[in-house]
PDB file of C-alpha atoms in Angstrom:
ATOM      1  CA  MET A   1       1.027   0.066 -21.292  1.00  0.00           C
ATOM      2  CA  THR A   2       0.270   3.445 -20.766  1.00  0.00           C
ATOM      3  CA  HIS A   3      -0.770   5.128 -17.910  1.00  0.00           C
ATOM      4  CA  ASP A   4      -4.260   6.115 -19.016  1.00  0.00           C
ATOM      5  CA  LEU A   5      -5.462   2.637 -18.907  1.00  0.00           C
ATOM      6  CA  SER A   6      -6.883   1.068 -15.136  1.00  0.00           C
ATOM      7  CA  LEU A   7      -4.251  -1.097 -13.095  1.00  0.00           C
ATOM      8  CA  HIS A   8      -7.143  -3.818 -13.981  1.00  0.00           C
ATOM      9  CA  GLN A   9      -6.959  -2.804 -18.145  1.00  0.00           C
ATOM     10  CA  ARG A  10      -2.805  -3.492 -17.575  1.00  0.00           C
ATOM     11  CA  ARG A  11      -3.155  -6.735 -15.912  1.00  0.00           C
ATOM     12  CA  ARG A  12      -1.114  -9.367 -17.667  1.00  0.00           C
ATOM     13  CA  PRO A  13       0.176 -13.108 -17.049  1.00  0.00           C
ATOM     14  CA  PRO A  14       3.433 -13.295 -14.506  1.00  0.00           C
ATOM     15  CA  THR A  15       6.803 -14.022 -15.495  1.00  0.00           C
ATOM     16  CA  ARG A  16       9.004 -16.535 -14.187  1.00  0.00           C
ATOM     17  CA  GLN A  17      10.608 -14.519 -11.872  1.00  0.00           C
ATOM     18  CA  GLU A  18       7.522 -12.669 -10.728  1.00  0.00           C
ATOM     19  CA  LEU A  19       6.394 -16.096  -9.719  1.00  0.00           C
ATOM     20  CA  ASP A  20       9.680 -16.758  -7.703  1.00  0.00           C
ATOM     21  CA  GLY A  21       8.740 -13.825  -5.737  1.00  0.00           C
ATOM     22  CA  ILE A  22       5.250 -15.062  -4.749  1.00  0.00           C
ATOM     23  CA  PRO A  23       5.904 -16.909  -1.198  1.00  0.00           C
ATOM     24  CA  TRP A  24       3.117 -19.231  -0.584  1.00  0.00           C
ATOM     25  CA  LEU A  25       3.173 -21.135  -4.332  1.00  0.00           C
ATOM     26  CA  ALA A  26       6.358 -22.974  -2.336  1.00  0.00           C
ATOM     27  CA  PRO A  27       4.236 -25.196  -0.413  1.00  0.00           C
ATOM     28  CA  LEU A  28       2.129 -26.582  -3.002  1.00  0.00           C
ATOM     29  CA  GLN A  29       1.566 -29.620  -4.060  1.00  0.00           C
ATOM     30  CA  SER A  30       2.272 -29.503  -7.940  1.00  0.00           C
ATOM     31  CA  VAL A  31      -1.763 -29.903  -9.160  1.00  0.00           C
ATOM     32  CA  GLU A  32      -2.194 -27.039  -6.472  1.00  0.00           C
ATOM     33  CA  ARG A  33       0.582 -24.976  -7.836  1.00  0.00           C
ATOM     34  CA  GLU A  34      -0.710 -25.606 -11.509  1.00  0.00           C
ATOM     35  CA  ARG A  35      -3.760 -24.141 -10.810  1.00  0.00           C
ATOM     36  CA  ALA A  36      -2.625 -21.013  -8.656  1.00  0.00           C
ATOM     37  CA  VAL A  37      -0.324 -19.882 -11.855  1.00  0.00           C
ATOM     38  CA  ALA A  38      -2.697 -20.456 -14.031  1.00  0.00           C
ATOM     39  CA  SER A  39      -5.435 -18.068 -12.434  1.00  0.00           C
ATOM     40  CA  LEU A  40      -2.553 -15.416 -11.578  1.00  0.00           C
ATOM     41  CA  LEU A  41      -2.269 -12.222 -13.140  1.00  0.00           C
ATOM     42  CA  VAL A  42      -0.201  -9.206 -12.343  1.00  0.00           C
ATOM     43  CA  GLY A  43      -0.490  -5.358 -12.697  1.00  0.00           C
ATOM     44  CA  ASP A  44       2.190  -2.775 -13.376  1.00  0.00           C
ATOM     45  CA  ALA A  45       0.663  -0.444 -10.642  1.00  0.00           C
ATOM     46  CA  MET A  46       2.018   3.470 -11.334  1.00  0.00           C
ATOM     47  CA  ALA A  47       2.555   5.817  -8.061  1.00  0.00           C
ATOM     48  CA  GLY A  48      -0.741   6.916  -6.978  1.00  0.00           C
ATOM     49  CA  ASP A  49      -2.798   4.265  -8.707  1.00  0.00           C
ATOM     50  CA  PHE A  50      -5.649   2.366  -6.289  1.00  0.00           C
ATOM     51  CA  VAL A  51      -5.453  -1.512  -5.893  1.00  0.00           C
ATOM     52  CA  CYS A  52      -8.053  -1.443  -3.687  1.00  0.00           C
ATOM     53  CA  ARG A  53     -10.984   1.031  -2.679  1.00  0.00           C
ATOM     54  CA  ILE A  54     -13.299   0.871   0.108  1.00  0.00           C
ATOM     55  CA  GLY A  55     -16.681  -0.263  -0.429  1.00  0.00           C
ATOM     56  CA  ARG A  56     -15.518  -2.359  -3.823  1.00  0.00           C
ATOM     57  CA  PRO A  57     -16.527  -5.931  -3.503  1.00  0.00           C
ATOM     58  CA  VAL A  58     -13.779  -8.534  -3.414  1.00  0.00           C
ATOM     59  CA  THR A  59     -12.291  -9.807  -6.414  1.00  0.00           C
ATOM     60  CA  TYR A  60      -8.971 -11.207  -6.098  1.00  0.00           C
ATOM     61  CA  TRP A  61      -6.270 -11.649  -3.024  1.00  0.00           C
ATOM     62  CA  PHE A  62      -3.443  -9.242  -3.523  1.00  0.00           C
ATOM     63  CA  GLY A  63       0.072  -9.336  -2.796  1.00  0.00           C
ATOM     64  CA  VAL A  64       3.013  -7.019  -3.719  1.00  0.00           C
ATOM     65  CA  VAL A  65       6.114  -8.402  -6.544  1.00  0.00           C
ATOM     66  CA  GLU A  66       7.817  -5.165  -6.475  1.00  0.00           C
ATOM     67  CA  GLY A  67       7.459  -1.845  -4.942  1.00  0.00           C
ATOM     68  CA  LEU A  68       5.632  -0.041  -2.214  1.00  0.00           C
ATOM     69  CA  LEU A  69       2.010   0.479  -1.339  1.00  0.00           C
ATOM     70  CA  LYS A  70      -0.320   1.591   1.855  1.00  0.00           C
ATOM     71  CA  MET A  71      -3.152   0.294   3.214  1.00  0.00           C
ATOM     72  CA  SER A  72      -5.194   3.445   4.690  1.00  0.00           C
ATOM     73  CA  SER A  73      -8.828   4.920   5.338  1.00  0.00           C
ATOM     74  CA  ASP A  74     -10.713   8.028   5.602  1.00  0.00           C
ATOM     75  CA  ASN A  75     -12.672   9.315   8.675  1.00  0.00           C
ATOM     76  CA  ALA A  76     -15.718  11.713   8.480  1.00  0.00           C
ATOM     77  CA  GLN A  77     -13.955  14.959   8.632  1.00  0.00           C
ATOM     78  CA  GLY A  78     -11.782  13.670   5.727  1.00  0.00           C
ATOM     79  CA  GLN A  79      -8.733  12.819   7.110  1.00  0.00           C
ATOM     80  CA  THR A  80      -6.552   9.929   5.926  1.00  0.00           C
ATOM     81  CA  MET A  81      -5.490   7.276   8.703  1.00  0.00           C
ATOM     82  CA  THR A  82      -2.865   5.028   7.247  1.00  0.00           C
ATOM     83  CA  PHE A  83      -2.728   1.703   8.888  1.00  0.00           C
ATOM     84  CA  THR A  84       0.351   0.318   7.397  1.00  0.00           C
ATOM     85  CA  GLY A  85       2.821  -0.104   4.574  1.00  0.00           C
ATOM     86  CA  VAL A  86       2.972  -3.158   1.972  1.00  0.00           C
ATOM     87  CA  PRO A  87       6.405  -3.375   1.191  1.00  0.00           C
ATOM     88  CA  PRO A  88       7.982  -6.928  -1.613  1.00  0.00           C
ATOM     89  CA  GLY A  89       6.266 -10.437  -0.516  1.00  0.00           C
ATOM     90  CA  GLY A  90       3.504  -8.727   1.200  1.00  0.00           C
ATOM     91  CA  TRP A  91      -0.321 -10.161   0.215  1.00  0.00           C
ATOM     92  CA  PHE A  92      -2.969  -8.665   2.517  1.00  0.00           C
ATOM     93  CA  GLY A  93      -6.611  -8.773   2.736  1.00  0.00           C
ATOM     94  CA  GLU A  94      -7.135 -12.652   3.023  1.00  0.00           C
ATOM     95  CA  GLY A  95      -9.909 -11.587   5.583  1.00  0.00           C
ATOM     96  CA  THR A  96     -11.756  -9.694   3.078  1.00  0.00           C
ATOM     97  CA  ALA A  97     -11.430 -12.434   0.881  1.00  0.00           C
ATOM     98  CA  LEU A  98     -12.511 -15.230   3.006  1.00  0.00           C
ATOM     99  CA  LYS A  99     -15.523 -13.179   4.489  1.00  0.00           C
ATOM    100  CA  ARG A 100     -16.043 -12.331   0.495  1.00  0.00           C
ATOM    101  CA  GLU A 101     -17.155  -9.054   1.951  1.00  0.00           C
ATOM    102  CA  PRO A 102     -16.509  -5.106   0.441  1.00  0.00           C
ATOM    103  CA  TYR A 103     -13.418  -3.594   1.281  1.00  0.00           C
ATOM    104  CA  ARG A 104     -12.970  -1.303   4.049  1.00  0.00           C
ATOM    105  CA  TYR A 105      -9.785  -0.051   3.281  1.00  0.00           C
ATOM    106  CA  ASN A 106      -7.604   1.683   0.462  1.00  0.00           C
ATOM    107  CA  ILE A 107      -4.924   0.342  -0.926  1.00  0.00           C
ATOM    108  CA  GLN A 108      -2.703   2.615  -3.211  1.00  0.00           C
ATOM    109  CA  ALA A 109       0.758   2.599  -4.831  1.00  0.00           C
ATOM    110  CA  LEU A 110       3.370   4.904  -3.135  1.00  0.00           C
ATOM    111  CA  ARG A 111       5.373   4.324  -6.439  1.00  0.00           C
ATOM    112  CA  LYS A 112       5.366   2.042  -9.461  1.00  0.00           C
ATOM    113  CA  SER A 113       4.724  -1.270  -8.332  1.00  0.00           C
ATOM    114  CA  VAL A 114       3.708  -4.632  -9.833  1.00  0.00           C
ATOM    115  CA  VAL A 115       0.788  -6.063  -8.002  1.00  0.00           C
ATOM    116  CA  ALA A 116      -0.108 -10.188  -8.245  1.00  0.00           C
ATOM    117  CA  GLY A 117      -3.681 -10.784  -7.931  1.00  0.00           C
ATOM    118  CA  LEU A 118      -4.959 -14.470  -7.381  1.00  0.00           C
ATOM    119  CA  PRO A 119      -8.708 -14.766  -8.428  1.00  0.00           C
ATOM    120  CA  ILE A 120     -10.848 -14.804  -5.176  1.00  0.00           C
ATOM    121  CA  ASP A 121     -12.594 -18.377  -6.626  1.00  0.00           C
ATOM    122  CA  THR A 122      -8.999 -19.738  -6.786  1.00  0.00           C
ATOM    123  CA  PHE A 123      -8.159 -18.430  -3.628  1.00  0.00           C
ATOM    124  CA  HIS A 124     -11.057 -20.199  -2.224  1.00  0.00           C
ATOM    125  CA  TRP A 125     -10.493 -23.373  -4.034  1.00  0.00           C
ATOM    126  CA  LEU A 126      -6.953 -23.537  -2.141  1.00  0.00           C
ATOM    127  CA  LEU A 127      -8.552 -22.899   0.848  1.00  0.00           C
ATOM    128  CA  ASP A 128     -10.491 -25.970   0.370  1.00  0.00           C
ATOM    129  CA  HIS A 129      -7.853 -28.539  -1.282  1.00  0.00           C
ATOM    130  CA  SER A 130      -4.315 -27.316  -0.230  1.00  0.00           C
ATOM    131  CA  ILE A 131      -3.332 -27.706   3.582  1.00  0.00           C
ATOM    132  CA  GLY A 132       0.087 -25.832   2.788  1.00  0.00           C
ATOM    133  CA  PHE A 133      -1.965 -23.201   1.391  1.00  0.00           C
ATOM    134  CA  ASN A 134      -4.153 -22.816   4.841  1.00  0.00           C
ATOM    135  CA  ARG A 135      -1.443 -22.591   6.692  1.00  0.00           C
ATOM    136  CA  PHE A 136       0.311 -19.812   5.084  1.00  0.00           C
ATOM    137  CA  VAL A 137      -3.303 -18.080   5.415  1.00  0.00           C
ATOM    138  CA  MET A 138      -3.606 -19.127   9.202  1.00  0.00           C
ATOM    139  CA  ASN A 139       0.047 -17.827   9.772  1.00  0.00           C
ATOM    140  CA  GLN A 140      -0.733 -14.448   7.648  1.00  0.00           C
ATOM    141  CA  LEU A 141      -3.668 -14.003  10.179  1.00  0.00           C
ATOM    142  CA  ASN A 142      -2.094 -14.577  12.866  1.00  0.00           C
ATOM    143  CA  GLU A 143       0.718 -12.403  12.245  1.00  0.00           C
ATOM    144  CA  ARG A 144      -1.918  -9.529  10.914  1.00  0.00           C
ATOM    145  CA  LEU A 145      -3.673  -9.468  14.218  1.00  0.00           C
ATOM    146  CA  ALA A 146      -0.273  -8.593  15.936  1.00  0.00           C
ATOM    147  CA  GLN A 147       0.621  -6.041  13.336  1.00  0.00           C
ATOM    148  CA  PHE A 148      -2.718  -4.337  14.104  1.00  0.00           C
ATOM    149  CA  ILE A 149      -2.270  -4.491  17.908  1.00  0.00           C
ATOM    150  CA  ALA A 150       1.438  -3.024  17.326  1.00  0.00           C
ATOM    151  CA  ALA A 151      -0.239  -0.128  15.033  1.00  0.00           C
ATOM    152  CA  ARG A 152      -3.002   0.724  17.837  1.00  0.00           C
ATOM    153  CA  GLU A 153       0.216   1.371  20.067  1.00  0.00           C
ATOM    154  CA  ILE A 154       2.009   3.360  17.828  1.00  0.00           C
ATOM    155  CA  ASP A 155      -0.962   5.671  17.149  1.00  0.00           C
ATOM    156  CA  ARG A 156      -0.798   6.287  20.989  1.00  0.00           C
ATOM    157  CA  LEU A 157       3.140   6.727  21.039  1.00  0.00           C
ATOM    158  CA  ASN A 158       3.479  10.900  21.496  1.00  0.00           C
ATOM    159  CA  ASN A 159       7.639  10.342  20.373  1.00  0.00           C
ATOM    160  CA  PRO A 160       8.194  10.649  16.764  1.00  0.00           C
ATOM    161  CA  ASP A 161      11.538   8.609  16.984  1.00  0.00           C
ATOM    162  CA  VAL A 162       9.680   5.624  18.834  1.00  0.00           C
ATOM    163  CA  ARG A 163       7.033   5.899  16.138  1.00  0.00           C
ATOM    164  CA  VAL A 164       9.269   5.817  13.404  1.00  0.00           C
ATOM    165  CA  ALA A 165      11.205   2.684  14.951  1.00  0.00           C
ATOM    166  CA  ARG A 166       8.146   1.005  15.585  1.00  0.00           C
ATOM    167  CA  SER A 167       6.672   1.301  12.284  1.00  0.00           C
ATOM    168  CA  LEU A 168       9.904   0.604  10.352  1.00  0.00           C
ATOM    169  CA  ALA A 169      10.354  -2.955  12.756  1.00  0.00           C
ATOM    170  CA  SER A 170       6.913  -3.643  11.127  1.00  0.00           C
ATOM    171  CA  LEU A 171       7.894  -3.521   7.717  1.00  0.00           C
ATOM    172  CA  PHE A 172      11.010  -5.890   8.653  1.00  0.00           C
ATOM    173  CA  ASN A 173       8.533  -8.873   9.381  1.00  0.00           C
ATOM    174  CA  PRO A 174       9.746 -11.825   7.818  1.00  0.00           C
ATOM    175  CA  VAL A 175       6.231 -13.814   7.898  1.00  0.00           C
ATOM    176  CA  LEU A 176       4.342 -11.050   6.320  1.00  0.00           C
ATOM    177  CA  TYR A 177       6.748  -9.427   4.046  1.00  0.00           C
ATOM    178  CA  PRO A 178       9.484 -12.055   3.134  1.00  0.00           C
ATOM    179  CA  GLY A 179      10.791 -10.118   0.418  1.00  0.00           C
ATOM    180  CA  VAL A 180      12.097  -7.339   2.041  1.00  0.00           C
ATOM    181  CA  GLY A 181      14.918  -9.099   3.317  1.00  0.00           C
ATOM    182  CA  GLU A 182      17.930  -6.852   5.419  1.00  0.00           C
ATOM    183  CA  VAL A 183      17.279  -4.008   2.599  1.00  0.00           C
ATOM    184  CA  LEU A 184      14.560  -2.121   2.695  1.00  0.00           C
ATOM    185  CA  ARG A 185      14.136   0.000  -0.501  1.00  0.00           C
ATOM    186  CA  ILE A 186      11.767   3.374   0.644  1.00  0.00           C
ATOM    187  CA  THR A 187      12.488   6.937   0.410  1.00  0.00           C
ATOM    188  CA  GLN A 188      12.154   9.352   3.427  1.00  0.00           C
ATOM    189  CA  GLN A 189       9.122  10.928   1.841  1.00  0.00           C
ATOM    190  CA  GLU A 190       7.306   7.559   1.558  1.00  0.00           C
ATOM    191  CA  LEU A 191       8.071   6.744   5.127  1.00  0.00           C
ATOM    192  CA  ALA A 192       6.684  10.023   6.274  1.00  0.00           C
ATOM    193  CA  TYR A 193       3.459   9.164   4.081  1.00  0.00           C
ATOM    194  CA  LEU A 194       2.916   6.009   6.163  1.00  0.00           C
ATOM    195  CA  VAL A 195       4.070   7.205   9.656  1.00  0.00           C
ATOM    196  CA  GLY A 196       1.764  10.401   9.628  1.00  0.00           C
ATOM    197  CA  LEU A 197       4.972  12.567   9.956  1.00  0.00           C
ATOM    198  CA  SER A 198       6.652  15.160   8.160  1.00  0.00           C
ATOM    199  CA  ARG A 199       9.684  14.087   5.826  1.00  0.00           C
ATOM    200  CA  GLN A 200      11.573  16.809   7.742  1.00  0.00           C
ATOM    201  CA  ARG A 201      10.931  15.191  11.207  1.00  0.00           C
ATOM    202  CA  VAL A 202      11.429  11.418   9.853  1.00  0.00           C
ATOM    203  CA  ASN A 203      14.741  12.487   8.672  1.00  0.00           C
ATOM    204  CA  GLU A 204      15.576  13.232  12.033  1.00  0.00           C
ATOM    205  CA  ALA A 205      14.125  10.388  13.330  1.00  0.00           C
ATOM    206  CA  LEU A 206      16.398   8.309  11.186  1.00  0.00           C
ATOM    207  CA  ALA A 207      19.809   9.878  12.040  1.00  0.00           C
ATOM    208  CA  ALA A 208      18.684   9.412  15.798  1.00  0.00           C
ATOM    209  CA  LEU A 209      18.065   5.546  15.156  1.00  0.00           C
ATOM    210  CA  GLU A 210      21.182   5.795  12.605  1.00  0.00           C
ATOM    211  CA  ARG A 211      23.175   6.761  15.850  1.00  0.00           C
ATOM    212  CA  GLN A 212      21.484   4.190  18.299  1.00  0.00           C
ATOM    213  CA  GLY A 213      23.101   1.123  15.921  1.00  0.00           C
ATOM    214  CA  ALA A 214      19.835   0.231  14.828  1.00  0.00           C
ATOM    215  CA  ILE A 215      19.777   0.818  11.310  1.00  0.00           C
ATOM    216  CA  ARG A 216      22.443   2.303   8.604  1.00  0.00           C
ATOM    217  CA  ILE A 217      20.758   5.053   5.825  1.00  0.00           C
ATOM    218  CA  GLU A 218      21.942   3.747   2.379  1.00  0.00           C
ATOM    219  CA  TYR A 219      21.150   4.887  -1.215  1.00  0.00           C
ATOM    220  CA  GLY A 220      17.907   4.551  -2.136  1.00  0.00           C
ATOM    221  CA  GLY A 221      16.669   2.603   1.566  1.00  0.00           C
ATOM    222  CA  LEU A 222      17.749   1.713   5.100  1.00  0.00           C
ATOM    223  CA  ARG A 223      19.332  -1.742   6.325  1.00  0.00           C
ATOM    224  CA  VAL A 224      17.974  -3.114   9.823  1.00  0.00           C
ATOM    225  CA  LEU A 225      21.151  -4.020  11.806  1.00  0.00           C
ATOM    226  CA  ASP A 226      19.096  -4.400  15.057  1.00  0.00           C
ATOM    227  CA  VAL A 227      15.301  -4.892  14.245  1.00  0.00           C
ATOM    228  CA  SER A 228      14.231  -6.043  17.988  1.00  0.00           C
ATOM    229  CA  ALA A 229      15.755  -2.870  19.091  1.00  0.00           C
ATOM    230  CA  LEU A 230      13.302  -0.922  17.285  1.00  0.00           C
ATOM    231  CA  ARG A 231      10.930  -3.056  18.714  1.00  0.00           C
ATOM    232  CA  SER A 232      11.870  -2.619  22.298  1.00  0.00           C
ATOM    233  CA  SER A 233      10.795  -0.748  25.350  1.00  0.00           C
ATOM    234  CA  ILE A 234      14.028  -0.111  26.420  1.00  0.00           C
ATOM    235  CA  PHE A 235      15.452   1.461  23.100  1.00  0.00           C
ATOM    236  CA  ALA A 236      11.909   3.485  23.627  1.00  0.00           C
ATOM    237  CA  ARG A 237      13.275   4.810  26.875  1.00  0.00           C
ATOM    238  CA  ASN A 238      16.962   5.536  25.533  1.00  0.00           C
ATOM    239  CA  LEU A 239      15.306   7.477  22.289  1.00  0.00           C
ATOM    240  CA  GLY A 240      13.040   9.370  24.755  1.00  0.00           C
TER     241      GLY A 240
END
């Protein structure tokens, strides 16, 4: 596979290990799982590759097996607004897939990533036939709503330390991103892209969060020691 091929041209069947990283396969009945696995494809995305673009028709429901993506859009002034990051285990765009409408956001790889795609027709077949799949999608939609309400709050925060804390907390959501666990593999520059701050300011915020005992900075990532502290208003006042 070469970088001059598009992500679409780099599609391939998933490996057994990659299938093990897809959380919604587990609750499916055997017939449902067989149909889903037969349809699933994965692509090896390079940093900067677009998985989805604004205005393009939806053809797949996508998820991250490895790596890190960002969800964003551009306003009329050409400024980019980042909505969220999508770490391993995260599946996104179920609302768009349900309505079969064009994408209203861009999804771009921040680093080399493995992205899985379930064809839109298989997605709707599972909705029609699988109770387990319906429950998974319903939980996704519920958590996604809470996530974007929190994102609106983050946009209004003037304290950079709290912005970083809340943004980190959103990436450690066990429902939306079950593949993350306790350690998030992310660089300070990648986090800066997601939060909308400079790398230096993110570094200062992470140092403050580490002093508070909420995180521990490790080689190649961050370990969250107290995710509830990252979300709490009391913690926000302490940082302020």
